[in-house]
Tab-separated table of C-alpha atoms and ligand atoms in Angstrom:
chain	number	residue	atom	x	y	z
A	157	UNK	CA	-1.374	-89.360	-108.522
A	158	UNK	CA	-2.048	-89.047	-112.231
A	159	UNK	CA	-2.696	-91.905	-114.631
A	160	UNK	CA	-1.411	-92.622	-118.134
A	161	UNK	CA	-2.200	-95.231	-120.764
A	162	UNK	CA	0.023	-98.190	-121.637
A	163	UNK	CA	-0.379	-97.198	-125.303
A	164	UNK	CA	1.038	-93.706	-124.785
A	165	UNK	CA	-1.966	-91.704	-126.049
A	166	UNK	CA	-3.510	-90.603	-122.728
A	167	UNK	CA	-1.851	-89.004	-119.695
A	168	UNK	CA	-2.491	-86.670	-116.756
A	169	UNK	CA	-5.772	-88.410	-115.816
A	170	UNK	CA	-6.948	-88.014	-112.190
A	171	UNK	CA	-8.004	-91.021	-110.092
A	172	UNK	CA	-11.776	-90.482	-110.375
A	173	UNK	CA	-11.446	-89.795	-114.098
A	174	UNK	CA	-9.534	-93.070	-114.460
A	175	UNK	CA	-12.348	-94.788	-112.536
A	176	UNK	CA	-14.955	-93.460	-114.958
A	177	UNK	CA	-12.818	-93.975	-118.082
A	178	UNK	CA	-12.233	-97.718	-117.555
A	179	UNK	CA	-10.356	-98.649	-120.703
A	180	UNK	CA	-8.193	-95.708	-121.836
A	181	UNK	CA	-9.535	-93.896	-124.885
A	182	UNK	CA	-6.456	-94.899	-126.958
A	183	UNK	CA	-7.328	-98.579	-126.394
A	184	UNK	CA	-4.685	-99.070	-123.705
A	185	UNK	CA	-4.963	-99.592	-119.971
A	186	UNK	CA	-4.452	-96.919	-117.342
A	187	UNK	CA	-1.576	-97.096	-114.886
A	188	UNK	CA	-0.260	-94.690	-112.240
A	189	UNK	CA	2.531	-92.442	-113.498
A	190	UNK	CA	4.727	-93.684	-110.661
A	191	UNK	CA	4.554	-96.416	-108.026
A	192	UNK	CA	4.771	-95.172	-104.424
A	193	UNK	CA	7.450	-96.757	-102.252
A	194	UNK	CA	6.460	-97.910	-98.762
A	195	UNK	CA	9.583	-99.944	-98.004
A	196	UNK	CA	10.636	-97.550	-95.214
A	197	UNK	CA	7.294	-98.016	-93.392
A	198	UNK	CA	6.943	-101.786	-93.222
A	199	UNK	CA	7.115	-102.122	-89.451
A	200	UNK	CA	4.391	-99.478	-88.940
A	201	UNK	CA	2.201	-101.049	-91.597
A	202	UNK	CA	2.573	-104.540	-90.162
A	203	UNK	CA	0.607	-103.614	-87.018
A	204	UNK	CA	-2.497	-102.525	-88.973
A	205	UNK	CA	-5.664	-104.540	-89.492
A	206	UNK	CA	-7.027	-105.045	-93.002
A	207	UNK	CA	-9.169	-101.903	-93.175
A	208	UNK	CA	-6.475	-99.706	-91.632
A	209	UNK	CA	-3.952	-101.039	-94.113
A	210	UNK	CA	-6.289	-100.284	-97.027
A	211	UNK	CA	-6.730	-96.784	-95.581
A	212	UNK	CA	-2.943	-96.291	-95.633
A	213	UNK	CA	-2.187	-97.752	-99.065
A	214	UNK	CA	-5.118	-96.799	-101.308
A	215	UNK	CA	-4.890	-93.020	-100.691
A	216	UNK	CA	-1.316	-93.069	-102.046
A	217	UNK	CA	-2.914	-93.525	-105.476
A	218	UNK	CA	-5.819	-91.096	-105.104
A	219	UNK	CA	-5.463	-87.371	-105.760
A	220	UNK	CA	-9.057	-86.183	-105.917
A	221	UNK	CA	-11.061	-87.528	-102.976
A	222	UNK	CA	-10.865	-85.789	-99.644
A	223	UNK	CA	-8.930	-87.944	-97.191
A	224	UNK	CA	-11.585	-88.341	-94.490
A	225	UNK	CA	-14.228	-89.231	-97.051
A	226	UNK	CA	-11.957	-91.824	-98.679
A	227	UNK	CA	-11.212	-93.408	-95.292
A	228	UNK	CA	-14.941	-93.655	-94.596
A	229	UNK	CA	-15.717	-95.209	-97.989
A	230	UNK	CA	-12.954	-97.794	-97.504
A	231	UNK	CA	-14.256	-98.738	-94.057
A	232	UNK	CA	-17.863	-99.068	-95.316
A	233	UNK	CA	-16.725	-101.305	-98.178
A	234	UNK	CA	-15.669	-104.080	-95.814
A	235	UNK	CA	-18.616	-104.029	-93.396
A	236	UNK	CA	-20.469	-106.813	-95.251
A	237	UNK	CA	-17.609	-109.317	-95.013
A	238	UNK	CA	-18.242	-112.294	-92.759
A	239	UNK	CA	-14.712	-112.592	-91.462
A	240	UNK	CA	-13.648	-110.484	-88.476
A	241	UNK	CA	-10.606	-109.091	-90.324
A	242	UNK	CA	-12.136	-109.212	-93.836
A	243	UNK	CA	-9.836	-111.997	-95.077
A	244	UNK	CA	-9.023	-115.291	-93.371
A	245	UNK	CA	-5.972	-117.535	-93.217
A	246	UNK	CA	-5.619	-121.306	-92.877
A	247	UNK	CA	-2.508	-123.416	-92.526
A	248	UNK	CA	-2.390	-126.426	-94.836
A	249	UNK	CA	0.937	-128.085	-94.031
A	250	UNK	CA	3.704	-125.866	-95.399
A	251	UNK	CA	1.260	-123.682	-97.345
A	252	UNK	CA	-0.731	-120.751	-95.964
A	253	UNK	CA	-4.132	-120.275	-97.534
A	254	UNK	CA	-5.372	-116.682	-97.779
A	255	UNK	CA	-9.178	-116.798	-97.924
A	256	UNK	CA	-10.528	-113.836	-99.864
A	257	UNK	CA	-14.069	-115.146	-100.284
A	258	UNK	CA	-15.837	-113.814	-97.206
A	259	UNK	CA	-17.640	-111.010	-99.054
A	260	UNK	CA	-21.298	-110.882	-100.171
A	261	UNK	CA	-20.888	-113.016	-103.346
A	262	UNK	CA	-18.297	-115.445	-101.931
A	263	UNK	CA	-15.470	-114.697	-104.392
A	264	UNK	CA	-12.340	-112.575	-104.052
A	265	UNK	CA	-13.787	-110.043	-106.506
A	266	UNK	CA	-15.884	-108.587	-103.679
A	267	UNK	CA	-12.710	-107.231	-102.059
A	268	UNK	CA	-12.361	-104.842	-104.990
A	269	UNK	CA	-15.911	-104.403	-106.226
A	270	UNK	CA	-17.452	-103.462	-102.881
A	271	UNK	CA	-15.058	-100.508	-102.899
A	272	UNK	CA	-15.383	-99.738	-106.603
A	273	UNK	CA	-19.193	-99.586	-106.350
A	274	UNK	CA	-18.947	-96.998	-103.581
A	275	UNK	CA	-16.317	-95.011	-105.457
A	276	UNK	CA	-18.639	-94.845	-108.460
A	277	UNK	CA	-21.439	-93.612	-106.224
A	278	UNK	CA	-19.204	-90.887	-104.853
A	279	UNK	CA	-17.895	-89.827	-108.281
A	280	UNK	CA	-21.371	-89.689	-109.835
A	281	UNK	CA	-22.920	-87.788	-106.928
A	282	UNK	CA	-20.208	-85.126	-107.207
A	283	UNK	CA	-20.600	-84.842	-110.956
A	284	UNK	CA	-24.374	-85.270	-111.041
A	285	UNK	CA	-24.207	-87.697	-113.941
A	286	UNK	CA	-25.482	-91.165	-114.699
A	287	UNK	CA	-23.346	-94.136	-115.752
A	288	UNK	CA	-24.209	-97.286	-117.690
A	289	UNK	CA	-21.761	-99.952	-116.589
A	290	UNK	CA	-20.980	-102.710	-119.069
A	291	UNK	CA	-19.143	-105.804	-117.890
A	292	UNK	CA	-18.300	-109.220	-119.241
A	293	UNK	CA	-18.121	-112.055	-116.762
A	294	UNK	CA	-17.015	-115.665	-116.691
A	295	UNK	CA	-19.157	-115.973	-113.579
A	296	UNK	CA	-17.857	-114.159	-110.526
A	297	UNK	CA	-17.332	-110.577	-111.720
A	298	UNK	CA	-20.975	-110.253	-112.674
A	299	UNK	CA	-22.450	-111.010	-109.269
A	300	UNK	CA	-19.729	-109.070	-107.436
A	301	UNK	CA	-20.262	-106.013	-109.672
A	302	UNK	CA	-24.023	-106.265	-109.180
A	303	UNK	CA	-23.569	-106.520	-105.403
A	304	UNK	CA	-21.367	-103.407	-105.558
A	305	UNK	CA	-23.851	-101.151	-107.404
A	306	UNK	CA	-27.358	-102.647	-107.003
A	307	UNK	CA	-30.004	-100.095	-106.143
A	308	UNK	CA	-27.866	-97.050	-106.971
A	309	UNK	CA	-29.961	-94.433	-108.744
A	310	UNK	CA	-27.087	-93.030	-110.833
A	311	UNK	CA	-26.013	-96.367	-112.283
A	312	UNK	CA	-27.420	-99.038	-114.570
A	313	UNK	CA	-25.329	-102.203	-114.839
A	314	UNK	CA	-25.341	-104.507	-117.902
A	315	UNK	CA	-23.663	-107.880	-117.437
A	316	UNK	CA	-22.663	-110.069	-120.402
A	317	UNK	CA	-22.042	-113.724	-119.559
A	318	UNK	CA	-21.729	-116.869	-121.690
A	319	UNK	CA	-25.122	-118.587	-121.783
A	320	UNK	CA	-25.034	-122.002	-120.045
A	321	UNK	CA	-21.298	-121.659	-119.323
A	322	UNK	CA	-21.410	-120.218	-115.837
A	323	UNK	CA	-22.486	-122.397	-112.923
A	324	UNK	CA	-26.176	-122.412	-112.071
A	325	UNK	CA	-25.548	-120.788	-108.697
A	326	UNK	CA	-23.378	-118.108	-110.279
A	327	UNK	CA	-26.202	-117.351	-112.689
A	328	UNK	CA	-28.751	-117.189	-109.870
A	329	UNK	CA	-26.521	-114.761	-107.970
A	330	UNK	CA	-26.994	-112.375	-110.901
A	331	UNK	CA	-30.445	-113.056	-112.267
A	332	UNK	CA	-32.321	-113.115	-108.937
A	333	UNK	CA	-31.280	-109.581	-107.983
A	334	UNK	CA	-34.520	-107.622	-108.166
A	335	UNK	CA	-33.139	-104.070	-108.387
A	336	UNK	CA	-34.276	-102.319	-111.537
A	337	UNK	CA	-30.788	-101.003	-112.352
A	338	UNK	CA	-29.488	-104.567	-112.902
A	339	UNK	CA	-29.618	-106.043	-116.455
A	340	UNK	CA	-28.352	-109.602	-117.086
A	341	UNK	CA	-27.546	-110.563	-120.690
A	342	UNK	CA	-26.728	-114.201	-121.505
A	343	UNK	CA	-24.674	-114.298	-124.714
A	344	UNK	CA	-24.718	-117.232	-127.123
A	345	UNK	CA	-20.925	-117.741	-127.074
A	346	UNK	CA	-17.878	-118.150	-124.817
A	347	UNK	CA	-16.481	-115.803	-122.183
A	348	UNK	CA	-13.810	-114.659	-124.670
A	349	UNK	CA	-16.688	-113.716	-127.017
A	350	UNK	CA	-18.281	-111.673	-124.219
A	351	UNK	CA	-15.002	-109.991	-123.423
A	352	UNK	CA	-14.236	-109.129	-127.035
A	353	UNK	CA	-17.815	-107.840	-127.567
A	354	UNK	CA	-17.387	-105.641	-124.529
A	355	UNK	CA	-14.042	-104.327	-125.772
A	356	UNK	CA	-15.548	-103.669	-129.202
A	357	UNK	CA	-18.425	-101.705	-127.690
A	358	UNK	CA	-16.063	-99.646	-125.510
A	359	UNK	CA	-13.919	-98.860	-128.535
A	360	UNK	CA	-16.958	-97.307	-130.266
A	361	UNK	CA	-16.236	-93.917	-128.711
A	362	UNK	CA	-19.442	-92.338	-130.020
A	363	UNK	CA	-21.535	-94.994	-128.337
A	364	UNK	CA	-19.373	-94.836	-125.222
A	365	UNK	CA	-20.063	-91.130	-124.809
A	366	UNK	CA	-23.702	-91.330	-125.993
A	367	UNK	CA	-24.463	-93.806	-123.185
A	368	UNK	CA	-21.733	-92.700	-120.752
A	369	UNK	CA	-20.359	-96.238	-120.490
A	370	UNK	CA	-18.263	-97.309	-117.515
A	371	UNK	CA	-16.262	-100.470	-116.842
A	372	UNK	CA	-15.958	-102.671	-113.769
A	373	UNK	CA	-13.903	-105.417	-115.389
A	374	UNK	CA	-10.361	-105.607	-114.136
A	375	UNK	CA	-9.422	-103.270	-116.981
A	376	UNK	CA	-10.627	-100.727	-114.417
A	377	UNK	CA	-7.595	-99.532	-112.482
A	378	UNK	CA	-9.474	-99.134	-109.195
A	379	UNK	CA	-10.044	-102.894	-109.035
A	380	UNK	CA	-6.379	-103.668	-109.316
A	381	UNK	CA	-5.631	-100.994	-106.726
A	382	UNK	CA	-8.046	-102.440	-104.166
A	383	UNK	CA	-6.391	-105.853	-104.492
A	384	UNK	CA	-2.977	-104.558	-103.440
A	385	UNK	CA	-4.177	-104.474	-99.814
A	386	UNK	CA	-4.318	-108.227	-99.293
A	387	UNK	CA	-0.860	-108.832	-100.722
A	388	UNK	CA	0.433	-106.245	-98.280
A	389	UNK	CA	-1.622	-107.740	-95.441
A	390	UNK	CA	-0.404	-111.297	-95.990
A	391	UNK	CA	3.218	-110.445	-96.754
A	392	UNK	CA	3.494	-108.318	-93.591
A	393	UNK	CA	2.280	-111.261	-91.501
A	394	UNK	CA	4.749	-113.892	-92.674
A	395	UNK	CA	8.237	-114.260	-91.300
A	396	UNK	CA	10.509	-113.123	-94.100
A	397	UNK	CA	9.401	-112.363	-97.667
A	398	UNK	CA	6.352	-114.318	-98.848
A	399	UNK	CA	5.788	-116.079	-102.151
A	400	UNK	CA	2.267	-116.028	-103.550
A	401	UNK	CA	0.562	-118.599	-105.731
A	402	UNK	CA	-2.390	-117.120	-107.609
A	403	UNK	CA	-5.114	-118.926	-109.609
A	404	UNK	CA	-5.054	-116.747	-112.707
A	405	UNK	CA	-7.486	-115.793	-115.463
A	406	UNK	CA	-7.362	-112.154	-116.503
A	407	UNK	CA	-4.086	-111.528	-114.640
A	408	UNK	CA	-5.727	-108.825	-112.500
A	409	UNK	CA	-5.195	-110.540	-109.176
A	410	UNK	CA	-1.543	-111.505	-109.659
A	411	UNK	CA	-0.785	-108.115	-111.222
A	412	UNK	CA	-1.837	-106.471	-107.945
A	413	UNK	CA	0.781	-108.708	-106.297
A	414	UNK	CA	3.357	-107.463	-108.775
A	415	UNK	CA	2.525	-103.852	-107.880
A	416	UNK	CA	2.639	-104.603	-104.154
A	417	UNK	CA	6.139	-105.972	-104.648
A	418	UNK	CA	7.132	-102.894	-106.677
A	419	UNK	CA	5.904	-100.771	-103.748
A	420	UNK	CA	8.502	-102.420	-101.567
A	421	UNK	CA	6.340	-104.917	-99.714
A	422	UNK	CA	8.190	-108.098	-98.703
A	423	UNK	CA	7.199	-110.338	-101.612
A	424	UNK	CA	9.480	-112.838	-103.268
A	425	UNK	CA	8.183	-114.882	-106.222
A	426	UNK	CA	4.699	-114.734	-107.730
A	427	UNK	CA	3.468	-118.058	-109.081
A	428	UNK	CA	0.926	-117.821	-111.897
A	429	UNK	CA	-1.323	-120.885	-111.775
A	430	UNK	CA	-3.511	-121.559	-114.819
A	431	UNK	CA	-5.854	-124.369	-115.762
A	432	UNK	CA	-5.717	-125.952	-119.252
A	433	UNK	CA	-6.122	-122.448	-120.694
A	434	UNK	CA	-2.415	-122.034	-120.279
A	435	UNK	CA	-1.422	-119.119	-122.516
A	436	UNK	CA	0.170	-117.302	-119.561
A	437	UNK	CA	1.956	-120.383	-118.236
A	438	UNK	CA	3.404	-120.930	-121.711
A	439	UNK	CA	4.384	-117.278	-121.965
A	440	UNK	CA	6.270	-117.272	-118.684
A	441	UNK	CA	8.088	-120.447	-119.629
A	442	UNK	CA	9.076	-119.326	-123.137
A	443	UNK	CA	8.525	-115.615	-123.842
A	444	UNK	CA	6.036	-116.621	-126.572
A	445	UNK	CA	2.500	-115.273	-126.301
A	446	UNK	CA	0.397	-117.560	-128.486
A	447	UNK	CA	-3.377	-117.946	-128.611
A	448	UNK	CA	-5.113	-121.334	-128.381
A	449	UNK	CA	-8.782	-122.271	-128.396
A	450	UNK	CA	-10.639	-121.827	-125.132
A	451	UNK	CA	-11.232	-125.013	-123.175
A	452	UNK	CA	-14.066	-125.324	-120.699
A	453	UNK	CA	-12.829	-126.598	-117.361
A	454	UNK	CA	-13.942	-127.046	-113.751
A	455	UNK	CA	-12.563	-123.560	-112.984
A	456	UNK	CA	-14.628	-121.398	-115.369
A	457	UNK	CA	-13.427	-118.039	-113.981
A	458	UNK	CA	-10.027	-118.979	-115.400
A	459	UNK	CA	-11.253	-120.190	-118.820
A	460	UNK	CA	-9.604	-117.241	-120.494
A	461	UNK	CA	-7.062	-117.029	-123.278
A	462	UNK	CA	-6.609	-113.287	-123.711
A	463	UNK	CA	-5.928	-111.883	-120.244
A	464	UNK	CA	-6.924	-108.248	-120.240
A	465	UNK	CA	-4.480	-107.155	-117.507
A	466	UNK	CA	-1.475	-108.774	-119.071
A	467	UNK	CA	-0.840	-105.627	-121.106
A	468	UNK	CA	-0.193	-103.780	-117.830
A	469	UNK	CA	2.620	-106.162	-116.957
A	470	UNK	CA	4.002	-106.022	-120.513
A	471	UNK	CA	4.212	-102.234	-120.227
A	472	UNK	CA	6.690	-102.596	-117.355
A	473	UNK	CA	8.418	-105.495	-119.066
A	474	UNK	CA	9.065	-103.165	-122.044
A	475	UNK	CA	10.419	-100.525	-119.630
A	476	UNK	CA	7.320	-98.345	-120.210
A	477	UNK	CA	8.065	-98.129	-123.952
A	478	UNK	CA	4.562	-97.729	-125.439
A	479	UNK	CA	5.828	-98.103	-129.012
A	480	UNK	CA	7.306	-101.521	-128.353
A	481	UNK	CA	4.203	-102.559	-126.434
A	482	UNK	CA	1.882	-101.431	-129.219
A	483	UNK	CA	3.946	-103.364	-131.762
A	484	UNK	CA	3.748	-106.514	-129.617
A	485	UNK	CA	-0.010	-106.182	-129.102
A	486	UNK	CA	-0.622	-105.475	-132.805
A	487	UNK	CA	1.387	-108.568	-133.727
A	488	UNK	CA	-0.664	-110.611	-131.305
A	489	UNK	CA	-3.944	-109.186	-132.551
A	490	UNK	CA	-3.094	-109.817	-136.222
A	491	UNK	CA	-1.438	-113.231	-135.937
A	492	UNK	CA	-2.648	-114.650	-132.604
A	493	UNK	CA	1.000	-114.837	-131.715
A	494	UNK	CA	3.754	-112.512	-130.535
A	495	UNK	CA	7.238	-113.190	-129.228
A	496	UNK	CA	9.727	-111.364	-127.063
A	497	UNK	CA	12.526	-113.120	-128.924
A	498	UNK	CA	15.985	-112.320	-127.629
A	499	UNK	CA	14.616	-109.743	-125.166
A	500	UNK	CA	13.099	-112.516	-122.971
A	501	UNK	CA	15.176	-113.029	-119.838
A	502	UNK	CA	13.243	-115.918	-118.283
A	503	UNK	CA	10.312	-115.733	-115.859
A	504	UNK	CA	12.457	-115.785	-112.749
A	505	UNK	CA	14.281	-112.606	-113.646
A	506	UNK	CA	10.891	-110.861	-113.558
A	507	UNK	CA	10.051	-112.499	-110.227
A	508	UNK	CA	7.503	-114.894	-111.704
A	509	UNK	CA	6.987	-118.624	-111.931
A	510	UNK	CA	4.145	-120.217	-113.833
A	511	UNK	CA	2.593	-123.600	-114.319
A	512	UNK	CA	-0.581	-125.092	-115.782
A	513	UNK	CA	-2.735	-127.603	-113.942
A	514	UNK	CA	-5.117	-130.041	-115.638
A	515	UNK	CA	-8.523	-131.325	-114.513
A	516	UNK	CA	-7.149	-134.541	-113.063
A	517	UNK	CA	-4.589	-132.662	-110.950
A	518	UNK	CA	-7.265	-130.192	-109.818
A	519	UNK	CA	-9.542	-132.979	-108.597
A	520	UNK	CA	-6.601	-134.747	-106.954
A	521	UNK	CA	-5.742	-131.622	-105.034
A	522	UNK	CA	-9.334	-131.204	-103.763
A	523	UNK	CA	-9.211	-134.833	-102.585
A	524	UNK	CA	-5.803	-134.622	-101.001
A	525	UNK	CA	-6.431	-131.405	-99.058
A	526	UNK	CA	-9.721	-132.813	-97.780
A	527	UNK	CA	-8.061	-136.071	-96.728
A	528	UNK	CA	-5.105	-134.364	-95.052
A	529	UNK	CA	-6.775	-131.352	-93.448
A	530	UNK	CA	-10.554	-131.820	-93.701
A	531	UNK	CA	-10.688	-128.604	-95.721
A	532	UNK	CA	-12.817	-128.259	-98.880
A	533	UNK	CA	-11.235	-126.267	-101.748
A	534	UNK	CA	-13.160	-124.680	-104.583
A	535	UNK	CA	-11.844	-125.780	-108.011
A	536	UNK	CA	-10.056	-122.446	-108.710
A	537	UNK	CA	-8.221	-122.529	-105.406
A	538	UNK	CA	-7.446	-126.195	-106.071
A	539	UNK	CA	-5.633	-125.207	-109.279
A	540	UNK	CA	-3.526	-122.854	-107.168
A	541	UNK	CA	-2.780	-125.482	-104.531
A	542	UNK	CA	-1.760	-128.038	-107.164
A	543	UNK	CA	0.542	-125.443	-108.766
A	544	UNK	CA	1.974	-124.485	-105.382
A	545	UNK	CA	2.803	-128.089	-104.604
A	546	UNK	CA	4.586	-128.425	-107.954
A	547	UNK	CA	6.588	-125.278	-107.265
A	548	UNK	CA	7.102	-125.629	-103.498
A	549	UNK	CA	10.750	-126.579	-103.716
A	550	UNK	CA	11.594	-123.905	-106.262
A	551	UNK	CA	10.778	-120.957	-104.017
A	552	UNK	CA	12.317	-120.114	-100.671
A	553	UNK	CA	10.375	-118.748	-97.730
A	554	UNK	CA	6.695	-118.915	-96.920
A	555	UNK	CA	4.220	-119.755	-99.636
A	556	UNK	CA	0.793	-118.129	-99.547
A	557	UNK	CA	-1.916	-119.552	-101.813
A	558	UNK	CA	-4.822	-117.341	-102.660
A	559	UNK	CA	-8.260	-118.893	-102.105
A	560	UNK	CA	-10.402	-117.090	-104.659
A	561	UNK	CA	-13.862	-118.578	-104.098
A	562	UNK	CA	-15.967	-120.378	-101.509
A	563	UNK	CA	-16.472	-124.043	-102.499
A	564	UNK	CA	-20.268	-123.700	-102.215
A	565	UNK	CA	-20.222	-121.681	-105.476
A	566	UNK	CA	-19.015	-124.783	-107.353
A	567	UNK	CA	-20.738	-127.787	-105.739
A	568	UNK	CA	-20.729	-129.898	-108.945
A	569	UNK	CA	-16.956	-129.645	-109.306
A	570	UNK	CA	-16.366	-130.382	-105.626
A	571	UNK	CA	-18.603	-133.444	-105.850
A	572	UNK	CA	-16.584	-134.819	-108.739
A	573	UNK	CA	-13.688	-135.024	-106.327
A	574	UNK	CA	-15.539	-135.710	-103.068
A	575	UNK	CA	-18.650	-137.769	-103.711
A	576	UNK	CA	-19.928	-137.377	-100.136
A	577	UNK	CA	-19.371	-133.678	-99.666
A	578	UNK	CA	-21.883	-131.056	-100.752
A	579	UNK	CA	-20.460	-127.655	-99.819
A	580	UNK	CA	-23.188	-125.154	-98.977
A	581	UNK	CA	-23.565	-121.558	-97.882
A	582	UNK	CA	-26.782	-120.038	-96.612
A	583	UNK	CA	-26.538	-116.993	-98.891
A	584	UNK	CA	-26.674	-119.335	-101.915
A	585	UNK	CA	-29.378	-121.627	-100.569
A	586	UNK	CA	-31.811	-118.739	-100.342
A	587	UNK	CA	-31.497	-118.021	-104.081
A	588	UNK	CA	-33.110	-121.238	-105.249
A	589	UNK	CA	-36.655	-120.703	-106.421
A	590	UNK	CA	-36.463	-116.899	-106.515
A	591	UNK	CA	-37.777	-115.243	-109.707
A	592	UNK	CA	-35.105	-114.595	-112.362
A	593	UNK	CA	-34.631	-111.821	-114.894
A	594	UNK	CA	-32.386	-112.183	-117.967
A	595	UNK	CA	-32.362	-111.880	-121.748
A	596	UNK	CA	-30.488	-114.147	-124.173
A	597	UNK	CA	-28.784	-112.313	-127.057
A	598	UNK	CA	-26.560	-113.463	-129.951
A	599	UNK	CA	-22.828	-112.655	-129.865
A	600	UNK	CA	-23.476	-109.481	-131.820
A	601	UNK	CA	-22.373	-105.997	-130.770
A	602	UNK	CA	-25.307	-104.265	-132.456
A	603	UNK	CA	-27.869	-106.339	-130.583
A	604	UNK	CA	-26.186	-105.493	-127.284
A	605	UNK	CA	-25.960	-101.784	-128.085
A	606	UNK	CA	-29.643	-101.725	-128.938
A	607	UNK	CA	-30.451	-103.385	-125.642
A	608	UNK	CA	-28.385	-100.842	-123.705
A	609	UNK	CA	-30.000	-97.944	-125.612
A	610	UNK	CA	-33.455	-99.257	-124.781
A	611	UNK	CA	-32.901	-100.131	-121.127
A	612	UNK	CA	-30.161	-97.746	-119.974
A	613	UNK	CA	-30.248	-94.033	-119.250
A	614	UNK	CA	-28.961	-91.605	-121.850
A	615	UNK	CA	-26.226	-89.226	-120.705
B	198	PLP	C1	-11.906	-113.978	-111.344
B	198	PLP	C2	-11.469	-115.232	-110.702
B	198	PLP	C3	-10.182	-115.755	-110.901
B	198	PLP	C4	-9.187	-115.113	-111.853
B	198	PLP	O1	-8.703	-113.871	-111.382
B	198	PLP	P1	-8.003	-112.849	-112.391
B	198	PLP	O2	-7.850	-111.598	-111.634
B	198	PLP	O3	-8.925	-112.715	-113.568
B	198	PLP	O4	-6.690	-113.467	-112.786
B	198	PLP	C5	-9.810	-116.897	-110.213
B	198	PLP	N1	-10.692	-117.526	-109.387
B	198	PLP	C6	-11.932	-117.062	-109.176
B	198	PLP	C7	-12.848	-117.810	-108.276
B	198	PLP	C8	-12.368	-115.905	-109.819
B	198	PLP	O5	-13.610	-115.445	-109.607
């Protein structure tokens, strides 16, 4: 499989090159040149466990890792998950909950980043080079990326996160990691500031090659790829095509669901659930893509206005016409607003539904699920459940809600809904009181570049 950019300026890139490139050098995002079709193999695939399924699907997109080695790396990636089959399921009335938070940092991002970390290790060992990874995080990506690459001699990882705007436990999951290759940078600004600083630094191609910068944000194709497995896994275990409801921030998770459906897996509608940062919900209900100010909510991993993976979906929406896509993105960048106009056919015709959920509804859904089933939701998953309940009658067939984080990562939010419940997890309890390492920097690209030059390895 070769990869090309949504913006039309890069093509013929191998899988490992796409892994190391992150954002395409023309400013676009990398996508496979074609999407493999597995629709003729569904009954075989449905008998596989999670790891076996990953070992069948992921290699379809990889052209430059020897098959046995890739199978081994995939198997190793899921050893540290607490659940017997990597992901768990729960039945909550007429909704199935797909728990993706059994990895080392208790968020769904481990499913991808445990693999991506090992793929980096493999790529760098073969090429005998060193990589400085730069990532922006609203909380969960940072710790999951660190868990994926900590201690690796060929990698330094620099994590930008909004100072005082991630939960205390999320911060501790990053700053208490003692490995020397881990560098935590708290930025005086919002997550969107961190993300746009990161994009700006990656677009400085001289600096990118001087420091051999790599990306683990969901702009990195390999992350999206690794997430396809659980859509396949869940959809092959329901009777009839499944609908998925996905708590959405950067659109990476739900985009993997879109690809799984394009591959011929039995998936019906994809429901995009947002919090008050509802740019995507508004887009899917109107065809207008219009920026608002960021609002800080109980589900910080979704406090995002500009979703970096949305461009991947738009590329398919524009029938792979890079010129039209570029025009749309330029409009959006210049005016904070872009419209599909008469070309918009309505969300349903693209197989999507979308709705926004406010704080009150999020808390109500935590309360209700606890009262009805004795199950404690994290606030991100609660946004998804509230959206699923709103949409339940509009989709036919089973409805799978994605549980993106363990509630113990967000005890303050849970307690707002359930005064008597303090969700805990032993891996978080042990972090309290450990020594921390971080620097606080202004939202300034030059300051960050200087920090990377001083603390990273030069290529
Ligand atoms: C990252 C994250 C999300 C958002 O996922 P995207 O792929 O960015 O849409 C939702 N919930 C949690 C807990 C997360 O960590």
